Short mmCIF file of C-alpha atoms in Angstrom, two decimals:
data_model
loop_
_atom_site.label_atom_id
_atom_site.label_comp_id
_atom_site.label_asym_id
_atom_site.label_seq_id
_atom_site.Cartn_x
_atom_site.Cartn_y
_atom_site.Cartn_z
CA MET A 1301 20.01 -183.62 122.68
CA ASP A 1302 20.80 -181.03 125.57
CA LEU A 1303 21.82 -177.45 124.98
CA ARG A 1304 25.63 -178.14 125.54
CA CYS A 1305 25.63 -181.12 123.06
CA ALA A 1306 23.67 -179.05 120.54
CA TRP A 1307 26.19 -176.22 120.79
CA MET A 1308 29.12 -178.48 120.42
CA PHE A 1309 27.49 -180.09 117.40
CA CYS A 1310 27.01 -176.75 115.74
CA MET A 1311 30.47 -175.80 116.51
CA LEU A 1312 31.68 -178.97 114.93
CA CYS A 1313 29.72 -178.45 111.76
CA LEU A 1314 31.16 -174.93 111.51
CA VAL A 1315 34.66 -176.01 111.97
CA ILE A 1316 34.34 -178.80 109.36
CA THR A 1317 32.60 -176.39 106.92
CA VAL A 1318 35.05 -173.56 107.10
CA GLN A 1319 38.25 -175.49 107.44
CA ALA A 1320 37.30 -177.67 104.53
CA PHE A 1321 37.59 -174.73 102.31
CA THR A 1322 40.88 -175.75 100.56
CA GLN A 1323 41.26 -175.33 96.88
CA GLU A 1324 39.38 -178.60 96.24
CA GLY A 1325 37.02 -178.17 99.11
CA PHE A 1326 35.49 -175.10 97.56
CA LYS A 1327 34.27 -177.08 94.61
CA GLU A 1328 32.39 -179.57 96.83
CA VAL A 1329 30.76 -176.82 98.89
CA PHE A 1330 29.58 -174.90 95.74
CA LEU A 1331 28.24 -178.10 94.06
CA LYS A 1332 26.29 -178.91 97.31
CA GLN A 1333 24.94 -175.39 97.76
CA LEU A 1334 23.70 -175.36 94.03
CA GLY A 1335 22.34 -178.81 94.21
CA LEU A 1336 24.65 -180.06 91.40
CA SER A 1337 26.53 -183.36 91.18
CA GLU A 1338 29.24 -182.06 88.83
CA ILE A 1339 30.86 -178.80 87.55
CA PRO A 1340 28.91 -177.30 84.78
CA LYS A 1341 30.83 -177.59 81.41
CA LEU A 1342 31.52 -173.86 80.86
CA HIS A 1343 33.98 -172.29 78.43
CA LYS A 1344 35.29 -168.80 77.74
CA ARG A 1345 32.83 -168.50 74.88
CA ASP A 1346 30.04 -168.73 77.40
CA LEU A 1347 31.05 -165.33 78.55
CA ALA A 1348 30.88 -163.74 75.06
CA ASP A 1349 28.21 -161.12 74.79
CA LEU A 1350 26.94 -162.02 78.32
CA VAL A 1351 25.22 -159.12 79.96
CA ILE A 1352 24.67 -158.99 83.80
CA PRO A 1353 21.02 -158.28 84.24
CA ASP A 1354 20.41 -155.21 86.46
CA HIS A 1355 18.39 -157.19 89.05
CA VAL A 1356 21.26 -159.52 89.54
CA LYS A 1357 23.83 -156.70 89.72
CA ASN A 1358 21.67 -154.83 92.27
CA LYS A 1359 21.25 -158.03 94.37
CA TYR A 1360 25.02 -158.78 94.29
CA ILE A 1361 25.92 -155.05 95.27
CA SER A 1362 23.35 -154.98 98.01
CA MET A 1363 24.79 -158.14 99.56
CA LEU A 1364 28.19 -156.72 99.31
CA LYS A 1365 27.15 -153.58 101.14
CA ARG A 1366 25.28 -155.58 103.90
CA GLN A 1367 28.67 -157.32 104.50
CA ARG A 1368 30.67 -154.08 104.52
CA VAL A 1369 28.36 -152.63 107.21
CA LYS A 1370 30.05 -155.07 109.69
CA ARG A 1371 33.32 -153.19 109.60
CA ARG A 1372 34.94 -153.94 112.95
CA ALA A 1373 36.20 -150.32 113.84
CA LEU A 1374 35.71 -146.62 112.96
CA PRO A 1375 38.54 -145.91 110.60
CA SER A 1376 41.02 -143.01 110.64
CA LEU A 1377 41.71 -140.89 107.55
CA ALA A 1378 44.90 -141.97 105.97
CA GLY A 1379 44.98 -139.79 102.93
CA ILE A 1380 43.41 -138.55 99.75
CA LEU A 1381 44.88 -139.70 96.41
CA ARG A 1382 44.16 -137.51 93.29
CA GLY A 1383 45.56 -139.74 90.59
CA ILE A 1384 48.95 -139.79 88.67
CA PRO A 1385 50.00 -136.37 87.50
CA GLY A 1386 49.90 -136.20 83.76
CA ASN A 1387 47.65 -139.15 83.32
CA ALA A 1388 45.04 -138.39 80.61
CA GLY A 1389 42.22 -140.28 82.23
CA GLU A 1390 41.03 -141.69 79.03
CA VAL A 1391 37.22 -141.63 78.27
CA LEU A 1392 35.87 -144.09 75.78
CA HIS A 1393 32.28 -143.90 74.23
CA SER A 1394 30.30 -146.76 72.64
CA ASP A 1395 26.70 -147.03 71.49
CA THR A 1396 25.55 -148.05 74.89
CA THR A 1397 28.32 -147.26 77.45
CA THR A 1398 30.78 -144.48 78.24
CA ARG A 1399 33.88 -145.85 80.01
CA GLN A 1400 36.37 -143.65 81.92
CA ASN A 1401 39.73 -144.87 82.97
CA LEU A 1402 41.34 -143.82 86.36
CA ILE A 1403 44.80 -144.53 87.65
CA PHE A 1404 46.07 -143.95 91.27
CA ASP A 1405 49.62 -144.31 92.55
CA MET A 1406 49.37 -146.43 95.63
CA GLU A 1407 53.09 -146.77 96.38
CA GLY A 1408 53.81 -145.66 100.04
CA ARG A 1409 50.28 -144.47 100.54
CA ILE A 1410 49.22 -147.25 103.07
CA PRO A 1411 51.25 -146.83 106.38
CA LYS A 1412 53.08 -149.81 107.57
CA ASN A 1413 51.47 -152.17 110.11
CA SER A 1414 48.03 -150.87 109.18
CA GLU A 1415 44.91 -152.20 107.52
CA VAL A 1416 42.73 -150.56 104.93
CA THR A 1417 39.33 -150.73 106.44
CA MET A 1418 37.56 -148.60 103.82
CA ALA A 1419 38.15 -146.87 100.46
CA GLU A 1420 36.04 -144.46 98.70
CA LEU A 1421 36.11 -143.30 95.17
CA LYS A 1422 34.83 -139.67 94.87
CA LEU A 1423 33.78 -138.59 91.36
CA PHE A 1424 32.52 -135.07 90.64
CA LYS A 1425 29.52 -134.97 88.25
CA LYS A 1426 29.62 -131.94 86.02
CA PRO A 1427 26.50 -129.82 85.63
CA LEU A 1428 24.15 -131.06 83.00
CA ASP A 1429 24.52 -129.56 79.51
CA ARG A 1430 21.00 -129.79 78.20
CA ALA A 1431 22.18 -129.47 74.60
CA ASN A 1432 23.54 -133.17 75.03
CA LEU A 1433 19.99 -134.46 75.86
CA PRO A 1434 18.21 -136.37 73.22
CA ALA A 1435 14.97 -135.07 71.76
CA ARG A 1436 12.05 -135.99 73.91
CA GLN A 1437 10.37 -139.23 72.58
CA SER A 1438 7.26 -141.03 73.64
CA HIS A 1439 8.97 -143.08 76.30
CA ARG A 1440 8.91 -143.60 79.87
CA PRO A 1441 10.75 -140.88 81.70
CA VAL A 1442 14.46 -141.50 82.43
CA SER A 1443 15.82 -139.82 85.46
CA ASN A 1444 18.92 -141.70 86.31
CA ALA A 1445 22.03 -143.30 84.70
CA ARG A 1446 23.71 -146.48 85.99
CA VAL A 1447 27.34 -145.92 87.11
CA SER A 1448 29.47 -148.89 87.91
CA VAL A 1449 33.08 -149.03 89.15
CA TYR A 1450 35.35 -151.97 88.06
CA TRP A 1451 38.81 -152.87 89.22
CA VAL A 1452 41.03 -153.63 86.31
CA GLN A 1453 43.66 -156.40 86.62
CA ARG A 1454 46.19 -156.39 83.75
CA GLN A 1455 47.10 -159.84 82.56
CA HIS A 1456 50.54 -161.11 81.50
CA ASP A 1457 49.24 -161.55 78.00
CA GLY A 1458 48.30 -157.93 77.73
CA THR A 1459 44.51 -158.21 78.12
CA ASN A 1460 42.57 -156.93 80.95
CA ARG A 1461 40.23 -158.62 83.42
CA THR A 1462 37.59 -156.56 85.30
CA SER A 1463 35.82 -157.16 88.65
CA LEU A 1464 32.65 -155.34 89.59
CA ILE A 1465 33.31 -153.35 92.82
CA ASP A 1466 30.22 -150.97 93.22
CA SER A 1467 27.37 -149.76 91.26
CA ARG A 1468 24.51 -147.21 91.72
CA LEU A 1469 21.96 -145.02 90.11
CA VAL A 1470 22.96 -141.47 89.59
CA PRO A 1471 20.41 -138.62 88.88
CA ILE A 1472 21.16 -137.25 85.44
CA ARG A 1473 20.10 -133.67 86.21
CA GLU A 1474 22.08 -133.38 89.54
CA SER A 1475 25.71 -132.29 89.75
CA GLY A 1476 28.31 -132.71 92.70
CA TRP A 1477 30.26 -135.36 94.38
CA LYS A 1478 29.21 -138.94 94.06
CA ASN A 1479 30.90 -141.64 96.33
CA PHE A 1480 31.52 -145.25 95.48
CA ASP A 1481 32.84 -147.89 98.02
CA VAL A 1482 36.01 -149.32 96.43
CA THR A 1483 37.41 -151.26 99.42
CA GLN A 1484 37.33 -154.55 97.61
CA ALA A 1485 39.44 -153.06 94.71
CA VAL A 1486 42.24 -151.85 97.19
CA HIS A 1487 42.20 -155.29 98.76
CA TYR A 1488 42.53 -156.78 95.37
CA TRP A 1489 45.43 -154.37 94.55
CA LEU A 1490 47.22 -155.20 97.76
CA ARG A 1491 47.00 -158.80 96.92
CA ASN A 1492 47.88 -158.69 93.26
CA GLN A 1493 49.95 -155.62 92.24
CA ARG A 1494 51.67 -153.90 95.04
CA ARG A 1495 54.23 -152.34 92.76
CA GLU A 1496 51.87 -151.10 90.14
CA PRO A 1497 49.29 -148.32 90.24
CA MET A 1498 45.77 -149.13 90.84
CA PHE A 1499 43.57 -149.11 87.68
CA LEU A 1500 39.78 -148.51 87.90
CA GLU A 1501 37.19 -148.11 85.18
CA VAL A 1502 33.96 -146.24 85.43
CA TRP A 1503 30.95 -147.38 83.35
CA ILE A 1504 28.07 -145.01 82.66
CA GLU A 1505 25.00 -146.86 81.08
CA GLY A 1506 21.41 -146.45 80.88
CA GLU A 1507 19.29 -147.20 83.93
CA ARG A 1508 17.32 -149.73 81.79
CA VAL A 1509 17.48 -151.37 78.45
CA GLY A 1510 16.66 -149.29 75.50
CA SER A 1511 18.27 -146.64 73.14
CA TYR A 1512 16.52 -143.74 74.89
CA ALA A 1513 17.95 -144.59 78.30
CA SER A 1514 21.38 -145.07 76.71
CA GLU A 1515 21.12 -141.66 75.02
CA MET A 1516 20.21 -139.98 78.33
CA ALA A 1517 23.16 -141.63 80.16
CA LYS A 1518 25.46 -140.02 77.58
CA ALA A 1519 24.74 -136.63 79.13
CA VAL A 1520 26.38 -137.73 82.33
CA HIS A 1521 30.01 -136.54 82.63
CA PHE A 1522 32.44 -136.69 85.54
CA THR A 1523 35.65 -134.69 85.78
CA SER A 1524 38.70 -136.55 84.54
CA GLN A 1525 42.40 -136.81 85.47
CA ASP A 1526 43.31 -135.14 82.30
CA PRO A 1527 45.24 -131.85 83.11
CA LYS A 1528 43.43 -130.28 80.18
CA ASP A 1529 40.11 -130.78 82.00
CA LYS A 1530 39.94 -127.47 83.92
CA ALA A 1531 36.71 -128.33 85.77
CA LEU A 1532 36.96 -128.34 89.54
CA GLY A 1533 36.79 -131.46 91.53
CA LYS A 1534 39.27 -134.09 90.19
CA PRO A 1535 38.55 -137.67 90.99
CA GLU A 1536 39.73 -138.63 94.48
CA LEU A 1537 40.53 -141.96 96.19
CA VAL A 1538 40.13 -141.66 99.86
CA LEU A 1539 41.80 -144.22 102.05
CA TYR A 1540 40.87 -145.13 105.69
CA THR A 1541 43.19 -147.26 107.63
CA LEU A 1542 43.43 -148.80 111.07
CA ASN A 1543 46.68 -148.74 113.02
CA LEU A 1544 47.13 -152.30 114.21
CA GLU A 1545 49.46 -151.39 116.96
CA ASP A 1546 46.61 -149.35 118.52
CA TYR A 1547 43.94 -151.74 117.83
CA GLU A 1548 44.55 -155.41 117.41
CA GLY A 1549 42.19 -157.38 115.10
CA PRO A 1550 39.73 -160.05 116.38
CA GLY A 1551 42.62 -162.50 117.24
CA ASP A 1552 44.55 -161.87 114.09
CA CYS A 1553 47.97 -163.57 113.80
CA ARG A 1554 51.10 -161.56 114.24
CA GLU A 1555 54.54 -162.50 112.76
CA GLU A 1556 55.05 -165.17 115.43
CA ALA A 1557 52.37 -167.22 113.69
CA MET A 1558 54.69 -167.77 110.70
CA LEU A 1559 57.22 -169.24 112.93
CA GLY A 1560 54.75 -171.66 114.62
CA LYS A 1561 55.04 -169.92 117.93
CA SER A 1562 51.64 -168.24 118.09
CA THR A 1563 48.52 -169.01 120.19
CA CYS A 1564 45.31 -169.53 118.39
CA CYS A 1565 44.65 -166.65 115.98
CA ARG A 1566 43.19 -165.76 112.70
CA GLN A 1567 45.61 -165.93 109.76
CA GLU A 1568 45.33 -164.47 106.30
CA HIS A 1569 44.46 -167.01 103.59
CA TYR A 1570 43.61 -165.53 100.14
CA VAL A 1571 41.70 -167.58 97.63
CA SER A 1572 41.91 -166.54 93.94
CA PHE A 1573 39.10 -167.78 91.82
CA ARG A 1574 40.91 -166.66 88.75
CA GLU A 1575 43.66 -169.18 89.47
CA LEU A 1576 41.36 -172.21 90.02
CA SER A 1577 40.73 -173.83 86.63
CA TRP A 1578 37.22 -175.12 87.59
CA ALA A 1579 36.21 -171.65 88.81
CA ARG A 1580 37.68 -169.31 86.10
CA TYR A 1581 34.55 -169.26 83.95
CA TRP A 1582 31.99 -170.22 86.47
CA ILE A 1583 32.49 -167.64 89.12
CA ILE A 1584 31.98 -164.17 87.67
CA GLU A 1585 32.47 -162.06 90.89
CA PRO A 1586 34.44 -161.75 93.09
CA ALA A 1587 37.92 -162.37 91.52
CA GLY A 1588 38.93 -163.74 94.85
CA TYR A 1589 38.62 -162.97 98.55
CA GLN A 1590 40.29 -163.14 102.03
CA ALA A 1591 38.88 -166.22 103.53
CA TYR A 1592 41.28 -166.49 106.54
CA ARG A 1593 42.03 -169.64 108.56
CA CYS A 1594 42.72 -170.59 112.09
CA SER A 1595 46.28 -171.49 113.24
CA GLY A 1596 48.33 -171.67 116.41
CA GLY A 1597 48.29 -173.76 119.45
CA CYS A 1598 45.96 -173.82 122.59
CA LEU A 1599 46.65 -174.29 126.31
CA GLN A 1600 45.64 -177.90 127.21
CA PRO A 1601 43.42 -178.86 130.08
CA PRO A 1602 44.99 -180.44 133.27
CA SER A 1603 45.60 -184.29 132.80
CA PRO A 1604 42.81 -185.26 135.28
CA LEU A 1605 40.20 -183.81 132.91
CA TRP A 1606 41.33 -186.11 130.21
CA HIS A 1607 39.95 -189.05 132.09
CA LEU A 1608 36.59 -187.27 132.34
CA GLY A 1609 36.24 -187.41 128.55
CA TYR A 1610 37.71 -183.98 127.78
CA GLY A 1611 40.11 -184.21 124.74
CA GLU A 1612 42.67 -182.02 123.14
CA ARG A 1613 41.95 -178.31 122.71
CA THR A 1614 42.51 -177.19 119.11
CA CYS A 1615 42.30 -173.92 117.37
CA ALA A 1616 39.14 -173.69 115.29
CA VAL A 1617 36.56 -171.29 113.72
CA ALA A 1618 34.31 -169.75 116.30
CA GLU A 1619 32.49 -167.24 113.97
CA SER A 1620 32.08 -166.92 110.24
CA SER A 1621 30.21 -164.90 107.58
CA PRO A 1622 28.94 -165.50 104.21
CA LEU A 1623 30.43 -164.55 100.81
CA PRO A 1624 28.27 -162.85 98.13
CA MET A 1625 28.97 -164.31 94.63
CA MET A 1626 27.85 -164.08 91.04
CA TYR A 1627 28.20 -167.29 89.09
CA LEU A 1628 26.99 -168.84 85.78
CA VAL A 1629 24.33 -171.52 85.42
CA LYS A 1630 23.44 -173.59 82.44
CA ARG A 1631 19.79 -174.13 81.64
CA GLY A 1632 19.59 -176.22 78.49
CA ASN A 1633 21.37 -174.19 75.84
CA ARG A 1634 20.99 -170.98 77.81
CA THR A 1635 23.76 -169.47 80.04
CA GLU A 1636 22.52 -167.16 82.82
CA ILE A 1637 23.93 -165.37 85.73
CA GLU A 1638 22.85 -165.65 89.32
CA ALA A 1639 23.84 -164.11 92.63
CA ALA A 1640 23.72 -165.68 96.13
CA GLU A 1641 25.41 -165.62 99.50
CA PHE A 1642 27.48 -168.60 100.38
CA PRO A 1643 27.41 -169.30 104.13
CA ASN A 1644 30.50 -169.75 106.37
CA MET A 1645 33.05 -168.72 103.75
CA ILE A 1646 34.94 -166.09 105.68
CA VAL A 1647 36.62 -166.78 109.10
CA GLU A 1648 35.61 -163.86 111.43
CA ARG A 1649 36.95 -165.20 114.84
CA CYS A 1650 38.94 -168.17 116.08
CA SER A 1651 39.13 -169.88 119.48
CA CYS A 1652 40.17 -173.00 121.28
CA VAL A 1653 37.61 -175.76 121.20
CA THR A 1654 37.93 -178.84 123.31
CA ASP A 1655 37.46 -182.16 121.59
CA GLY A 1656 34.82 -184.20 123.30
#
């Protein structure tokens, strides 16, 4: 097979792979990737008391961060949000976890005809009160606490569904600002709840399993949105946006695409795993994602070339990227969580491809 044929074959495989990701096409791709012949029989009870192991969580977050490094342009600062005035910023404590709720009013904060390229949650860690530290025991030293940020989606039945956004280890004895990448949470909000505030939840846990690590983590405190909290450094949400009038995306569709008048371009196409019955309990993270798809027409070659074997030019995927995912697997009577990257899941660029 010569170089040109090999290239055309690869392009064809890429086109088939990415464009096949319809609601039903996802299922076939996942089964093939995991070497399964049918969907595992999973139920909501399989999620009860299920804990994401640290090594799986770290692997998933590292894959997300690798993907985010590919941002297509340097962002411009859009604004800093400091929470809804008067919100108490509730802090809940349990035996193993401290949870802090944050609410940000997003209405009117994102300029029209712009895209959020990055969002950072800035939390100020208060100086350590050594009186809160547990008595020294004969354990391995514990220097950090695990801090994770979740996006909270409020369901119609009054319950909440959370999605892991970022997670990192924070030194227990250091104070100051700690930054978390919450771009995915803002994208979720844009897709789901444009008219409601954005809800985030911060979990503070031990850096490893064990009561001593959990007790050490309880000494970690961030400033809250509660007006009664007089500490300096309230939680901040920093939004970075891209003006699409000044910088067009990689062939992204304009309004003309909706009318069928556009040339080949990349169009938004969101896939919600929460709305797919077969994926609801199988896929833990993400809640959904922007897959994009190719649409629009292409300039056709002159008619004499058709006699030389050149066919119609069609708009197809020219470049794609993988999607990091966390999902459940059944091994006998055990249910476990794994993380992996699924290739060719996100359309990055579209172009016109000649058939034949």
